[in-house]
Coordinates of N, CA and C in Angstrom, one line a residue:
X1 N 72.5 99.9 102.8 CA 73.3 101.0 102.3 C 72.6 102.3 102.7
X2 N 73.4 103.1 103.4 CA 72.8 104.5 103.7 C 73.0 105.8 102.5
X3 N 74.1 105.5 102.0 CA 74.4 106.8 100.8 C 74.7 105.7 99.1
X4 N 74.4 105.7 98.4 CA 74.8 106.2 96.7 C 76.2 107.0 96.4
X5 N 76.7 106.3 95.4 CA 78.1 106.6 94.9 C 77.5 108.1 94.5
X6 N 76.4 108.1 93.6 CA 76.3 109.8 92.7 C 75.2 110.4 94.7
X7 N 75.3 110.0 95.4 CA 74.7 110.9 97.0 C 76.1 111.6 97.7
X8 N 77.2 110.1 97.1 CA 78.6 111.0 97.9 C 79.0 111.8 97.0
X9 N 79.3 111.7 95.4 CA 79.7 112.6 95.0 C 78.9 114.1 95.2
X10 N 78.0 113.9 95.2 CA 77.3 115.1 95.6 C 77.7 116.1 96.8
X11 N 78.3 115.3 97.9 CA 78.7 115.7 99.1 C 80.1 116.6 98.8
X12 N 81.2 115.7 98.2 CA 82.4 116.1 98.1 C 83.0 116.6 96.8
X13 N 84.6 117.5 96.9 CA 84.6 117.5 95.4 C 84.9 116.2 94.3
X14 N 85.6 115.7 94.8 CA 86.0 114.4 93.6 C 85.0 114.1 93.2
X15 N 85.3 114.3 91.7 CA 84.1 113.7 90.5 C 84.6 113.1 89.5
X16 N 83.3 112.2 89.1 CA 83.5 111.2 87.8 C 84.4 110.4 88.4
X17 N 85.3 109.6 87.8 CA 86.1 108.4 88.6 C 86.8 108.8 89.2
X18 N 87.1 110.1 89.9 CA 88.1 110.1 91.0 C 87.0 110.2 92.0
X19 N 85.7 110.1 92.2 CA 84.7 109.7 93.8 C 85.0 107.9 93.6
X20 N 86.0 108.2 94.7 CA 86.1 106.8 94.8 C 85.8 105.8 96.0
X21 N 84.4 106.1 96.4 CA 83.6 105.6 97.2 C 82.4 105.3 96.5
X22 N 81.9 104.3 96.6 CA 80.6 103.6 96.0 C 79.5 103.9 97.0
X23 N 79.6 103.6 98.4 CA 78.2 103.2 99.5 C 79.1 103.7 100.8
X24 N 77.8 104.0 101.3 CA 77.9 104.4 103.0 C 77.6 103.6 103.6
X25 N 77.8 102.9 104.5 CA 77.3 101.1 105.4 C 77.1 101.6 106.6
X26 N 77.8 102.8 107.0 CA 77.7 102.6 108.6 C 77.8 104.9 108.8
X27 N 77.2 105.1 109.3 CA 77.9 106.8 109.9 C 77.3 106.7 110.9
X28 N 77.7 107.6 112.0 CA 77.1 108.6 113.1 C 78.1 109.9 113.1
X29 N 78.0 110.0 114.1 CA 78.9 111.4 114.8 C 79.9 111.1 114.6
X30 N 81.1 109.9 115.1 CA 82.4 109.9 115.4 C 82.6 109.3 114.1
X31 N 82.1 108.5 113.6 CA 82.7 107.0 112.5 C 81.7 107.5 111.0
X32 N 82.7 106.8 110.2 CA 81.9 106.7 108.8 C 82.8 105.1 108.2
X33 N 81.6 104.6 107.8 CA 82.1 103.3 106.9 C 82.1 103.1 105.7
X34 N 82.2 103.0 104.9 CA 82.4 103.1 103.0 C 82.9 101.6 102.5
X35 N 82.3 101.5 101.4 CA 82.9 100.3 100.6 C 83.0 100.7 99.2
X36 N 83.4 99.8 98.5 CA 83.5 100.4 97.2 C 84.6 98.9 96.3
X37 N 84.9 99.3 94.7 CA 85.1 98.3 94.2 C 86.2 98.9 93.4
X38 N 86.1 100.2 93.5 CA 86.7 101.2 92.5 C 88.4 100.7 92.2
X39 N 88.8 100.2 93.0 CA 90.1 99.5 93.3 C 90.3 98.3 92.3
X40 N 89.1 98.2 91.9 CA 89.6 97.0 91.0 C 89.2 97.1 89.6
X41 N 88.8 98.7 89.4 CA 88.4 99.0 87.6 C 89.6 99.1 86.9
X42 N 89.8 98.6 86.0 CA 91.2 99.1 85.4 C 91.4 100.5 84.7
X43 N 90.1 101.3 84.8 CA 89.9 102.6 84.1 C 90.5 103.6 85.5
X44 N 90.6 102.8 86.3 CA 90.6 103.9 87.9 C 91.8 105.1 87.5
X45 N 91.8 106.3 87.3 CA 92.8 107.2 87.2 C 94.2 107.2 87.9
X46 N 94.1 106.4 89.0 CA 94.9 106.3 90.2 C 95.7 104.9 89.7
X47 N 95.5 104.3 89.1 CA 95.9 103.0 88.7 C 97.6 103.3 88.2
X48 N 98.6 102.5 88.5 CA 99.6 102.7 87.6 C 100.4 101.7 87.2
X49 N 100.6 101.5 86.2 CA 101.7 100.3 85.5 C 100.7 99.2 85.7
X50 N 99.6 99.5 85.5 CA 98.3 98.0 85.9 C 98.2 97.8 87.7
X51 N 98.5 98.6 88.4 CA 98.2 97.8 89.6 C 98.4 99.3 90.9
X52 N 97.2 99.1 91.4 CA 96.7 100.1 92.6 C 97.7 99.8 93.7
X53 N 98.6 100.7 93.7 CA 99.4 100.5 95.1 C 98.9 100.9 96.7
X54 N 99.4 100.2 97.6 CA 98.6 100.5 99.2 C 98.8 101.5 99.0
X55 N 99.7 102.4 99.4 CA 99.9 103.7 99.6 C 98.5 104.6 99.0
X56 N 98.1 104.4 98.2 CA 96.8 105.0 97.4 C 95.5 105.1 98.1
X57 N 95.6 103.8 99.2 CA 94.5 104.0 100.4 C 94.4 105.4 101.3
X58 N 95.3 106.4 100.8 CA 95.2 107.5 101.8 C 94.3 108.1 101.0
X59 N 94.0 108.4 100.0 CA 93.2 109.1 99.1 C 91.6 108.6 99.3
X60 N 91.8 107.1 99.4 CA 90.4 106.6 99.9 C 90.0 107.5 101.3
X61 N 90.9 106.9 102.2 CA 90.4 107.4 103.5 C 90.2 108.9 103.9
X62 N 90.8 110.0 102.4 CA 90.7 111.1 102.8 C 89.2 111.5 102.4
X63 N 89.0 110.8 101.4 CA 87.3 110.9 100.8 C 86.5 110.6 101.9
X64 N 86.4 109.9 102.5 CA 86.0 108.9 103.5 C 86.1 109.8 104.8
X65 N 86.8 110.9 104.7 CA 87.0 111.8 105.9 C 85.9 113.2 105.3
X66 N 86.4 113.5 103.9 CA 86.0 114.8 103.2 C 84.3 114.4 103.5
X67 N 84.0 113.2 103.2 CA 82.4 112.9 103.1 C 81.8 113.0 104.9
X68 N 82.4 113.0 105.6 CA 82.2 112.8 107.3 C 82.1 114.5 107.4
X69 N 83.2 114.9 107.1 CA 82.6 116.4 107.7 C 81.8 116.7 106.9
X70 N 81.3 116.8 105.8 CA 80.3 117.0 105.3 C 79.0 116.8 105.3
X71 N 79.1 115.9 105.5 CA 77.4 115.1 106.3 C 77.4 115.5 108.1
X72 N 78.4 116.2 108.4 CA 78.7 116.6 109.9 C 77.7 118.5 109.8
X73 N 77.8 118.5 109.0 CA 77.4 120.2 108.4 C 75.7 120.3 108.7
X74 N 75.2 121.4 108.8 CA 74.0 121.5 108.9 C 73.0 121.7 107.0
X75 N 71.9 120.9 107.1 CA 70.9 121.1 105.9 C 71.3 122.3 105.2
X76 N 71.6 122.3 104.3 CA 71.6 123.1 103.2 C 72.8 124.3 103.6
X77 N 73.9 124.1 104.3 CA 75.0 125.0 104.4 C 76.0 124.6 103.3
X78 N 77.0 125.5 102.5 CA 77.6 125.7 101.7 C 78.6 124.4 102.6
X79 N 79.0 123.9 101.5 CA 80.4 122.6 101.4 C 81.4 122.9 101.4
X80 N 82.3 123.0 103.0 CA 83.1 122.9 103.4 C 84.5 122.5 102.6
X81 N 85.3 123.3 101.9 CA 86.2 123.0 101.6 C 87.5 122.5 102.4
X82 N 88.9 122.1 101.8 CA 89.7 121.7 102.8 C 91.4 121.0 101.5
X83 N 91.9 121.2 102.6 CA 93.3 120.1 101.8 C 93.7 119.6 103.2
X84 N 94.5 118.4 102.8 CA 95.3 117.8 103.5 C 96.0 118.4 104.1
X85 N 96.6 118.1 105.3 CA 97.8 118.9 106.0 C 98.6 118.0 106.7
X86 N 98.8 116.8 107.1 CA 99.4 116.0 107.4 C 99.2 114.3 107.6
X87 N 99.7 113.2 107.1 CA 99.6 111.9 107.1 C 100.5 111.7 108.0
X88 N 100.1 111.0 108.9 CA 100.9 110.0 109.5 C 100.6 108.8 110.6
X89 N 101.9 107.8 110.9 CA 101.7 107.0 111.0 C 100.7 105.7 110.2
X90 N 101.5 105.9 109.3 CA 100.6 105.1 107.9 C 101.4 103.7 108.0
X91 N 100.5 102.7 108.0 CA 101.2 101.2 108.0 C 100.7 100.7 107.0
X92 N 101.9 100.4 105.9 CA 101.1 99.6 104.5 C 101.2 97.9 105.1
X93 N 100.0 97.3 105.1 CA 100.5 95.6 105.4 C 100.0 95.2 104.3
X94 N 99.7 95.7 102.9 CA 100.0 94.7 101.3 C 100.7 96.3 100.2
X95 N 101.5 95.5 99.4 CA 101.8 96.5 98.3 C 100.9 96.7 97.3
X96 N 99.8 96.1 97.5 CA 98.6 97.0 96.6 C 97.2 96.8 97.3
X97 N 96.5 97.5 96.8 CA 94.9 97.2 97.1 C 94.2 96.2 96.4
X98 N 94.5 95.9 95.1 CA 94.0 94.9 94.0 C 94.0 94.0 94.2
X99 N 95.0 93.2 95.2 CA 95.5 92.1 94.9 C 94.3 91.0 95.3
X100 N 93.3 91.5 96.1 CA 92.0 90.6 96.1 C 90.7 91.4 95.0
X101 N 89.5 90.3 95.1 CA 89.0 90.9 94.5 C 87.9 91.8 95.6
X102 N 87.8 91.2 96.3 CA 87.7 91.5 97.5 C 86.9 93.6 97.4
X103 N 85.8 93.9 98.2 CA 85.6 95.1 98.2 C 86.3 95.6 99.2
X104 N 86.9 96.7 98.9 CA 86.9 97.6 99.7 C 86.6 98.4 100.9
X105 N 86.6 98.2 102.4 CA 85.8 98.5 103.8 C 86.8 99.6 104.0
X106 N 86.4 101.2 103.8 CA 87.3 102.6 104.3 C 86.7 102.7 105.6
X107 N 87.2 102.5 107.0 CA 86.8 103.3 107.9 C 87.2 104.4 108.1
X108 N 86.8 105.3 108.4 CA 86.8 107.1 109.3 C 86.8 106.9 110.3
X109 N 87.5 107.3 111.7 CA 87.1 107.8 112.8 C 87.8 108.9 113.0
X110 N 87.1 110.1 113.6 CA 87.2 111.4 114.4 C 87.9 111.0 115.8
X111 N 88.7 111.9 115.2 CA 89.0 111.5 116.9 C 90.0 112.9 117.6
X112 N 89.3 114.0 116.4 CA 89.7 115.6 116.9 C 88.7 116.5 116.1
X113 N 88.5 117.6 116.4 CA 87.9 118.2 115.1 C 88.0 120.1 115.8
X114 N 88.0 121.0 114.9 CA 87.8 122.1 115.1 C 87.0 122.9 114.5
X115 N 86.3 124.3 114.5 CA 86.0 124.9 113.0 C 86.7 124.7 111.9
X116 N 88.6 124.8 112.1 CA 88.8 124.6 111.0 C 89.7 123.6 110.8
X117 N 89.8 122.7 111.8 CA 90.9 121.2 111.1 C 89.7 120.1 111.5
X118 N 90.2 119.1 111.1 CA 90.0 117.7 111.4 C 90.9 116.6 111.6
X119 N 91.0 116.0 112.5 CA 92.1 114.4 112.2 C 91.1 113.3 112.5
X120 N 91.4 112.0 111.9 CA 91.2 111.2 112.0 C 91.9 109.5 111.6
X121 N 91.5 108.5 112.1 CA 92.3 107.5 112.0 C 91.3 106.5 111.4
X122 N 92.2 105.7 110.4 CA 91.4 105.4 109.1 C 92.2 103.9 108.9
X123 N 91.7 102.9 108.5 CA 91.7 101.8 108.1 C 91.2 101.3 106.9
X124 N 91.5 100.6 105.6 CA 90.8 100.0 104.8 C 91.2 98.3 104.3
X125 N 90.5 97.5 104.7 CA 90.4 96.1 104.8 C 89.9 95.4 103.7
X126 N 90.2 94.9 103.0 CA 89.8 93.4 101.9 C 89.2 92.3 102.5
X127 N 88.3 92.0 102.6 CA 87.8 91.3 103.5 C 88.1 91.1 104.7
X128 N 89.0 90.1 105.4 CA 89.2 90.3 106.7 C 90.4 90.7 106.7
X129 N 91.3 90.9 105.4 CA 92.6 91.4 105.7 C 92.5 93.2 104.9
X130 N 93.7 93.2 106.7 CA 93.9 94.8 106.8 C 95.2 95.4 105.7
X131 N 94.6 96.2 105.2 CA 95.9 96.2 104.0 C 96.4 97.6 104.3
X132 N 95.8 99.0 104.8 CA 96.5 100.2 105.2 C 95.8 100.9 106.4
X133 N 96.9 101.5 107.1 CA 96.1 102.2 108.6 C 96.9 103.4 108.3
X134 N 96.7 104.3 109.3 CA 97.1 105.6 110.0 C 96.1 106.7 110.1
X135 N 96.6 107.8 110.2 CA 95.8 108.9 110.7 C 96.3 110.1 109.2
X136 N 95.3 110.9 109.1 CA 95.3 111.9 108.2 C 94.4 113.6 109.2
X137 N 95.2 114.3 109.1 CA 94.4 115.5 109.3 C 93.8 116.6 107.8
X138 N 93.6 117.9 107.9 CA 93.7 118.7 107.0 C 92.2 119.8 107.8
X139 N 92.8 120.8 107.1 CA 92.2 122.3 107.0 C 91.0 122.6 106.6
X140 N 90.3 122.5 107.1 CA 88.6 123.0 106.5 C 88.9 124.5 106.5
X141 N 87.5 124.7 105.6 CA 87.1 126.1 104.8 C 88.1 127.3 104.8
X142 N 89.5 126.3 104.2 CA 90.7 127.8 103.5 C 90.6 127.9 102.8
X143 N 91.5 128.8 101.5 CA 92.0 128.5 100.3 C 93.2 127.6 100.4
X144 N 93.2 127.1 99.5 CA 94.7 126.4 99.4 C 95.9 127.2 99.0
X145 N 97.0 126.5 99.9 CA 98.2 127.4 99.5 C 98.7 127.9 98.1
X146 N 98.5 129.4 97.7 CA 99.0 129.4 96.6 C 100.6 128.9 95.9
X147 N 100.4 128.8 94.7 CA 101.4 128.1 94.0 C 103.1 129.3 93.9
X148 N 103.6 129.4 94.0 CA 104.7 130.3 93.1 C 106.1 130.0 92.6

């Protein structure tokens, strides 16, 4: 294990049960690897009607992205904020995450980056079965679009 659930929360904003990454298994430059169990607490905030839907793997993989540029940053520079700006090509192959007990494997890969965007293409697996893919981008260090 290279990172701690409370090392990533430290990186990113999600706190308390919405860091829903436990461990770091694998990083360099392009890739980050994550596992986690959080998928199968029943306390998970994200949970609904009893049962963690695939679709909800984007949120994993966006952590999983939010922690990559972050650890991409130099010693002791202010943390990089950001939102989402686009999902796609998202392939659900189960209707939930739960349905094993199985941990959770988030890959990251980079496969763009700017000062101020990122995309990446992201996978998360139950053992050897692949349960959600696609790519996610989003905006580093803006404000977020105000509300009106």
């Amino acid at each position: 294990m290279l990172m701690s659930q409370s090392e990533i929360a430290a990186r990113i904003p999600h706190q308390g049960s919405m860091c829903l990454l436990q461990e770091v298994r694998e990083l360099d430059e392009q890739h980050i690897v994550c596992t986690t169990r959080t998928h199968l607490d029943a306390a998970n905030p994200m949970r609904e009607n009893g049962r963690m839907g695939a679709a909800l793997g984007i949120e994993y993989a966006a952590q999983a992205m939010a922690l990559h540029c972050a650890l991409q940053q130099q010693q002791g520079e202010r943390p990089r904020g950001g939102y989402l700006t686009s999902v796609r090509d998202v392939q659900l192959h189960a209707e939930t995450l739960d349905a094993s007990s199985e941990p959770l494997t988030v890959r990251a890969e980079r496969i763009a980056a700017s000062e101020q965007t990122a995309m990446y293409q992201f996978s998360l697996h139950a053992g050897e079965s692949l349960l959600v893919q696609g790519r996610i981008a989003a905006m580093l260090d803006v404000a977020a679009p105000s509300q009106t």
